[in-house]
DNA sequence: AGCCAGGCCCATT
DNA sequence: AATGGGCATGGC
């Protein structure tokens, strides 16, 4: 049961678990303070508290109702994927995951940073970007605007520890700021077209594009393939050629897990990483 | 002290 | 279209 008023959202629902939502790898601007989860998105902050078996979300309730995808029926989604291979155990841990509806610009930038990187380090880089280019909101910093990110030179990102992604960030921010790339377009495109379009951005390859499609554009028929999923692939297909390319893995895995493949991927990814 | 991480770019073939 | 080397940084 989910109830929303002007200030808060009250959730008593087995398909919502803030720990799983935050730590499954889809979002980086979160932290646990005392027993509460704090999640930031653009210039907003949500605080999720647990009070006698019920979760309460404080923040902009209209915005976060949508952000946490609380209008979607995850019982149906879980039902749809529950008979797929290796999902059963993953759901015990992660059935409270909800796929966030994140801002496209923030998602593009964050997942460019994610490439060949570690989650704790990704979080640190993003935090430094917000502190240096975002707005001070008192107890947190907003995510920078497109214009702000486009206004600084690439060595600004180098100094923030972005490594070789410095140029990806400045080029991509400028392309979007200059109107050479339209972040609204992928909402209207089919998954394959949107993916090709996203990959015209510097620093966005097949894996990062899949993450953006899933976490910002509600395209669920994707399957981000990283080093963890590669290991999973060979558990599913033990006789596969060891040199199987990620592209082949993606299409095999989307076929196998169906129209909610991307959501299934999150249950699996969370489960793999939680079990070290 | 190395190996590796939510991979991508680019040159070569 | 497919392959492979190089790559900044810092967790682990």
Coordinates of C-alpha atoms (C1' of nucleotides) in Angstrom, one line a residue:
Chain A
X1 CA 0.0 0.0 0.0
X2 CA 1.4 3.4 -1.1
X3 CA -0.1 6.7 0.1
X4 CA 1.1 10.1 -0.9
X5 CA 0.3 13.5 0.6
X6 CA 1.8 16.9 0.0
X7 CA 4.9 16.3 2.1
X8 CA 5.4 12.6 2.4
X9 CA 5.0 9.2 0.8
X10 CA 4.1 6.2 3.0
X11 CA 5.0 2.8 1.7
X12 CA 4.0 -0.6 3.1
X13 CA 4.9 -2.8 0.2
X14 CA 7.2 -5.9 -0.1
X15 CA 8.3 -4.6 -3.6
X16 CA 10.0 -1.5 -2.1
X17 CA 13.3 -1.9 -0.3
X18 CA 15.4 1.3 0.0
X19 CA 18.6 -0.7 0.6
X20 CA 18.2 -2.7 -2.6
X21 CA 17.0 0.4 -4.5
X22 CA 20.1 2.4 -3.5
X23 CA 22.8 -0.2 -3.6
X24 CA 21.9 -2.3 -6.7
X25 CA 24.1 -0.1 -8.9
X26 CA 21.7 2.1 -10.7
X27 CA 22.3 5.3 -8.7
X28 CA 25.4 6.9 -7.0
X29 CA 24.2 9.9 -5.1
X30 CA 23.0 8.1 -2.0
X31 CA 24.2 7.5 1.5
X32 CA 23.0 5.9 4.7
X33 CA 22.8 8.2 7.8
X34 CA 21.9 6.6 11.0
X35 CA 19.1 4.3 9.9
X36 CA 17.9 6.5 7.0
X37 CA 18.7 6.4 3.3
X38 CA 19.3 9.8 1.6
X39 CA 19.0 9.9 -2.1
X40 CA 19.7 13.0 -4.3
X41 CA 18.5 13.6 -7.8
X42 CA 19.2 16.9 -9.7
X43 CA 18.6 19.6 -7.1
X44 CA 16.3 17.5 -4.9
X45 CA 16.8 15.3 -1.8
X46 CA 14.7 12.5 -0.5
X47 CA 15.1 11.0 3.0
X48 CA 13.7 7.5 3.5
X49 CA 12.9 6.5 7.1
X50 CA 11.6 3.3 8.4
X51 CA 8.9 3.5 11.1
X52 CA 7.4 0.3 12.4
X53 CA 7.6 -1.7 9.2
X54 CA 6.6 1.2 7.0
X55 CA 8.8 3.4 4.9
X56 CA 8.3 7.1 4.8
X57 CA 9.8 9.2 2.0
X58 CA 10.3 12.9 2.9
X59 CA 11.0 15.4 0.1
X60 CA 9.2 16.6 -3.0
X61 CA 6.5 13.9 -2.9
X62 CA 5.3 14.4 -6.5
X63 CA 8.8 14.3 -7.9
X64 CA 9.9 11.3 -5.8
X65 CA 6.7 9.3 -6.4
X66 CA 7.6 9.4 -10.0
X67 CA 11.4 9.0 -9.4
X68 CA 10.9 5.8 -7.4
X69 CA 8.5 4.5 -10.0
X70 CA 5.8 4.0 -7.3
X71 CA 3.0 4.0 -9.8
X72 CA 4.3 0.8 -11.4
X73 CA 3.2 -2.7 -10.6
X74 CA 6.4 -4.6 -9.6
X75 CA 4.5 -7.6 -8.5
X76 CA 3.5 -8.1 -12.1
X77 CA 7.1 -7.6 -13.2
X78 CA 8.5 -10.0 -10.7
X79 CA 5.9 -12.5 -11.7
X80 CA 6.9 -12.1 -15.3
X81 CA 10.6 -12.9 -14.7
X82 CA 10.4 -15.2 -11.7
X83 CA 10.6 -18.4 -13.7
X84 CA 13.7 -17.3 -15.6
X85 CA 17.1 -19.0 -14.9
X86 CA 19.0 -18.0 -11.8
X87 CA 16.4 -15.4 -10.8
X88 CA 14.8 -17.2 -7.9
X89 CA 17.6 -16.7 -5.4
X90 CA 18.2 -13.1 -6.7
X91 CA 14.6 -12.2 -6.0
X92 CA 14.9 -13.3 -2.4
X93 CA 17.4 -10.6 -1.9
X94 CA 16.4 -8.0 -4.4
X95 CA 12.7 -8.1 -5.1
X96 CA 12.4 -4.7 -3.4
X97 CA 14.4 -3.1 -6.2
X98 CA 12.6 -0.5 -8.3
X99 CA 14.1 0.9 -11.4
X100 CA 14.5 4.6 -10.8
X101 CA 13.3 7.1 -13.4
X102 CA 16.4 9.3 -13.3
X103 CA 17.2 12.5 -15.1
X104 CA 18.7 11.8 -18.6
X105 CA 21.5 14.4 -18.3
X106 CA 22.6 13.3 -14.8
X107 CA 22.4 9.6 -15.9
X108 CA 24.5 10.2 -19.0
X109 CA 27.2 12.0 -17.0
X110 CA 27.2 9.5 -14.2
X111 CA 27.4 6.4 -16.4
X112 CA 30.2 7.9 -18.5
X113 CA 32.1 8.1 -15.2
X114 CA 31.1 4.6 -14.4
X115 CA 33.1 3.0 -17.3
X116 CA 35.9 0.8 -16.2
X117 CA 35.7 2.2 -12.7
X118 CA 34.8 1.1 -9.1
X119 CA 31.5 2.1 -7.5
X120 CA 33.1 3.8 -4.4
X121 CA 35.3 5.8 -6.7
X122 CA 32.4 6.7 -9.0
X123 CA 30.5 8.0 -6.1
X124 CA 33.5 10.1 -5.0
X125 CA 34.0 11.7 -8.4
X126 CA 30.3 12.5 -8.7
X127 CA 30.3 14.1 -5.3
X128 CA 33.3 16.3 -6.2
X129 CA 31.6 17.3 -9.4
X130 CA 28.4 18.4 -7.4
X131 CA 30.5 20.2 -4.8
X132 CA 32.5 22.1 -7.4
X133 CA 29.9 22.8 -10.0
X134 CA 26.6 22.3 -8.3
X135 CA 24.6 24.6 -5.9
X136 CA 25.0 24.5 -2.2
X137 CA 21.6 23.4 -0.8
X138 CA 22.7 23.4 2.9
X139 CA 23.2 19.8 3.7
X140 CA 23.9 18.7 0.1
X141 CA 24.8 19.9 -3.3
X142 CA 22.7 19.8 -6.4
X143 CA 23.8 18.1 -9.6
X144 CA 25.3 20.8 -11.9
X145 CA 23.3 22.2 -14.8
X146 CA 24.1 21.3 -18.4
X147 CA 25.4 24.9 -18.9
X148 CA 27.6 24.7 -15.9
X149 CA 29.2 21.4 -16.9
X150 CA 29.7 22.7 -20.5
X151 CA 31.3 25.9 -19.3
X152 CA 34.5 24.4 -17.8
X153 CA 37.5 23.0 -19.6
X154 CA 38.4 19.4 -19.6
X155 CA 41.3 19.8 -17.1
X156 CA 38.7 20.8 -14.6
X157 CA 37.5 17.2 -14.7
X158 CA 41.0 15.9 -14.7
X159 CA 41.6 17.7 -11.4
X160 CA 38.5 16.2 -10.0
X161 CA 40.1 12.7 -10.6
X162 CA 38.0 11.7 -13.6
X163 CA 41.1 10.2 -15.4
X164 CA 40.7 9.8 -19.1
X165 CA 37.0 10.4 -18.8
X166 CA 37.7 14.1 -18.5
X167 CA 37.4 14.7 -22.3
X168 CA 34.3 12.5 -22.5
X169 CA 32.6 14.7 -19.9
X170 CA 33.5 18.1 -21.4
X171 CA 32.6 17.0 -25.0
X172 CA 29.3 15.4 -24.1
X173 CA 28.2 18.3 -21.9
X174 CA 29.0 20.7 -24.7
X175 CA 27.2 18.6 -27.3
X176 CA 24.1 18.6 -25.2
X177 CA 24.4 22.3 -24.2
X178 CA 24.9 23.4 -27.8
X179 CA 21.7 21.5 -28.9
X180 CA 23.7 19.1 -31.0
X181 CA 22.2 16.3 -29.0
X182 CA 18.6 16.2 -27.9
X183 CA 18.1 14.4 -24.6
X184 CA 14.3 14.3 -25.2
X185 CA 14.6 12.2 -28.4
X186 CA 15.3 8.7 -26.9
X187 CA 11.9 8.9 -25.1
X188 CA 10.2 8.8 -28.5
X189 CA 12.6 6.3 -30.2
X190 CA 12.5 2.5 -30.1
X191 CA 15.2 0.9 -28.0
X192 CA 17.7 0.2 -30.9
X193 CA 17.4 3.6 -32.4
X194 CA 17.8 5.3 -29.1
X195 CA 20.8 3.2 -28.3
X196 CA 22.6 4.1 -31.6
X197 CA 21.7 7.8 -30.9
X198 CA 23.1 7.7 -27.4
X199 CA 26.3 6.1 -28.7
X200 CA 27.0 9.2 -30.8
X201 CA 27.9 10.9 -27.5
X202 CA 31.6 10.7 -26.6
X203 CA 32.2 8.2 -23.8
X204 CA 28.9 6.4 -24.4
X205 CA 29.5 2.8 -25.7
X206 CA 27.1 -0.1 -25.7
X207 CA 27.2 -0.9 -22.0
X208 CA 26.8 2.7 -20.8
X209 CA 24.0 3.3 -23.4
X210 CA 22.2 0.3 -22.0
X211 CA 22.4 1.7 -18.5
X212 CA 21.1 5.1 -19.6
X213 CA 18.2 3.5 -21.5
X214 CA 17.3 1.5 -18.5
X215 CA 17.8 4.1 -15.7
X216 CA 16.6 7.2 -17.5
X217 CA 14.4 6.2 -20.4
X218 CA 12.4 3.3 -19.0
X219 CA 13.6 1.0 -21.8
X220 CA 13.5 -2.4 -20.2
X221 CA 14.5 -4.6 -23.1
X222 CA 18.2 -4.1 -22.6
X223 CA 20.9 -6.0 -20.6
X224 CA 24.0 -4.0 -19.6
X225 CA 27.0 -6.4 -19.8
X226 CA 29.9 -5.6 -17.6
X227 CA 32.5 -7.9 -16.1
X228 CA 30.1 -9.3 -13.5
X229 CA 27.5 -10.2 -16.1
X230 CA 30.1 -11.8 -18.3
X231 CA 30.7 -14.3 -15.5
X232 CA 27.0 -14.8 -15.2
X233 CA 26.8 -15.5 -18.9
X234 CA 29.2 -18.4 -18.7
X235 CA 27.2 -19.9 -15.9
X236 CA 24.1 -19.7 -18.0
X237 CA 25.9 -21.0 -21.1
X238 CA 28.8 -23.2 -19.9
X239 CA 29.6 -24.4 -23.4
X240 CA 29.7 -21.0 -25.0
X241 CA 32.9 -20.0 -26.8
X242 CA 35.2 -18.2 -24.2
X243 CA 35.7 -15.5 -26.7
X244 CA 32.0 -14.7 -27.1
X245 CA 31.6 -10.9 -27.6
X246 CA 29.5 -8.7 -25.3
X247 CA 27.2 -7.9 -28.2
X248 CA 26.3 -11.5 -28.5
X249 CA 25.9 -11.8 -24.8
X250 CA 23.5 -8.9 -24.7
X251 CA 21.2 -10.3 -27.4
X252 CA 21.3 -13.8 -25.9
X253 CA 20.4 -12.4 -22.4
X254 CA 17.6 -10.1 -23.7
X255 CA 16.1 -13.1 -25.5
X256 CA 16.4 -15.2 -22.5
X257 CA 15.0 -12.8 -19.9
X258 CA 12.3 -11.2 -22.1
X259 CA 10.7 -7.7 -22.2
X260 CA 11.8 -6.9 -18.6
X261 CA 15.3 -8.2 -19.2
X262 CA 16.8 -5.0 -17.9
X263 CA 15.0 -5.3 -14.6
X264 CA 15.9 -8.9 -14.3
X265 CA 19.5 -7.8 -14.9
X266 CA 19.3 -5.5 -11.8
X267 CA 18.0 -8.4 -9.6
X268 CA 20.9 -10.5 -10.8
X269 CA 23.6 -7.8 -10.6
X270 CA 22.6 -6.9 -7.1
X271 CA 22.5 -10.6 -6.0
X272 CA 25.9 -11.4 -7.6
X273 CA 27.6 -8.4 -5.9
X274 CA 26.0 -8.9 -2.5
X275 CA 27.3 -12.5 -2.5
X276 CA 30.8 -11.0 -3.1
Chain B
dA1 C1' 52.5 -4.7 -5.0
dG2 C1' 49.8 -5.9 -8.4
dC3 C1' 45.3 -6.8 -10.3
dC4 C1' 41.0 -5.0 -11.6
dA5 C1' 36.9 -2.1 -11.9
dG6 C1' 29.0 -1.2 -14.1
dG7 C1' 34.3 0.0 -21.0
dC8 C1' 35.4 3.3 -24.5
dC9 C1' 38.2 5.1 -28.3
dC10 C1' 40.8 4.4 -32.2
dA11 C1' 44.0 2.2 -35.3
dT12 C1' 44.4 -2.0 -38.0
dT13 C1' 42.7 -5.7 -40.4
Chain C
dA1 C1' 32.4 -5.7 -39.0
dA2 C1' 35.7 -7.5 -36.0
dT3 C1' 39.7 -7.4 -33.1
dG4 C1' 43.1 -5.6 -29.8
dG5 C1' 46.0 -2.2 -27.4
dG6 C1' 46.0 1.8 -24.5
dC7 C1' 44.2 4.1 -21.0
dA8 C1' 43.9 7.5 -15.5
dT9 C1' 42.8 6.5 -11.1
dG10 C1' 42.6 4.3 -6.8
dG11 C1' 39.9 0.3 -4.2
dC12 C1' 40.9 -4.0 -2.8

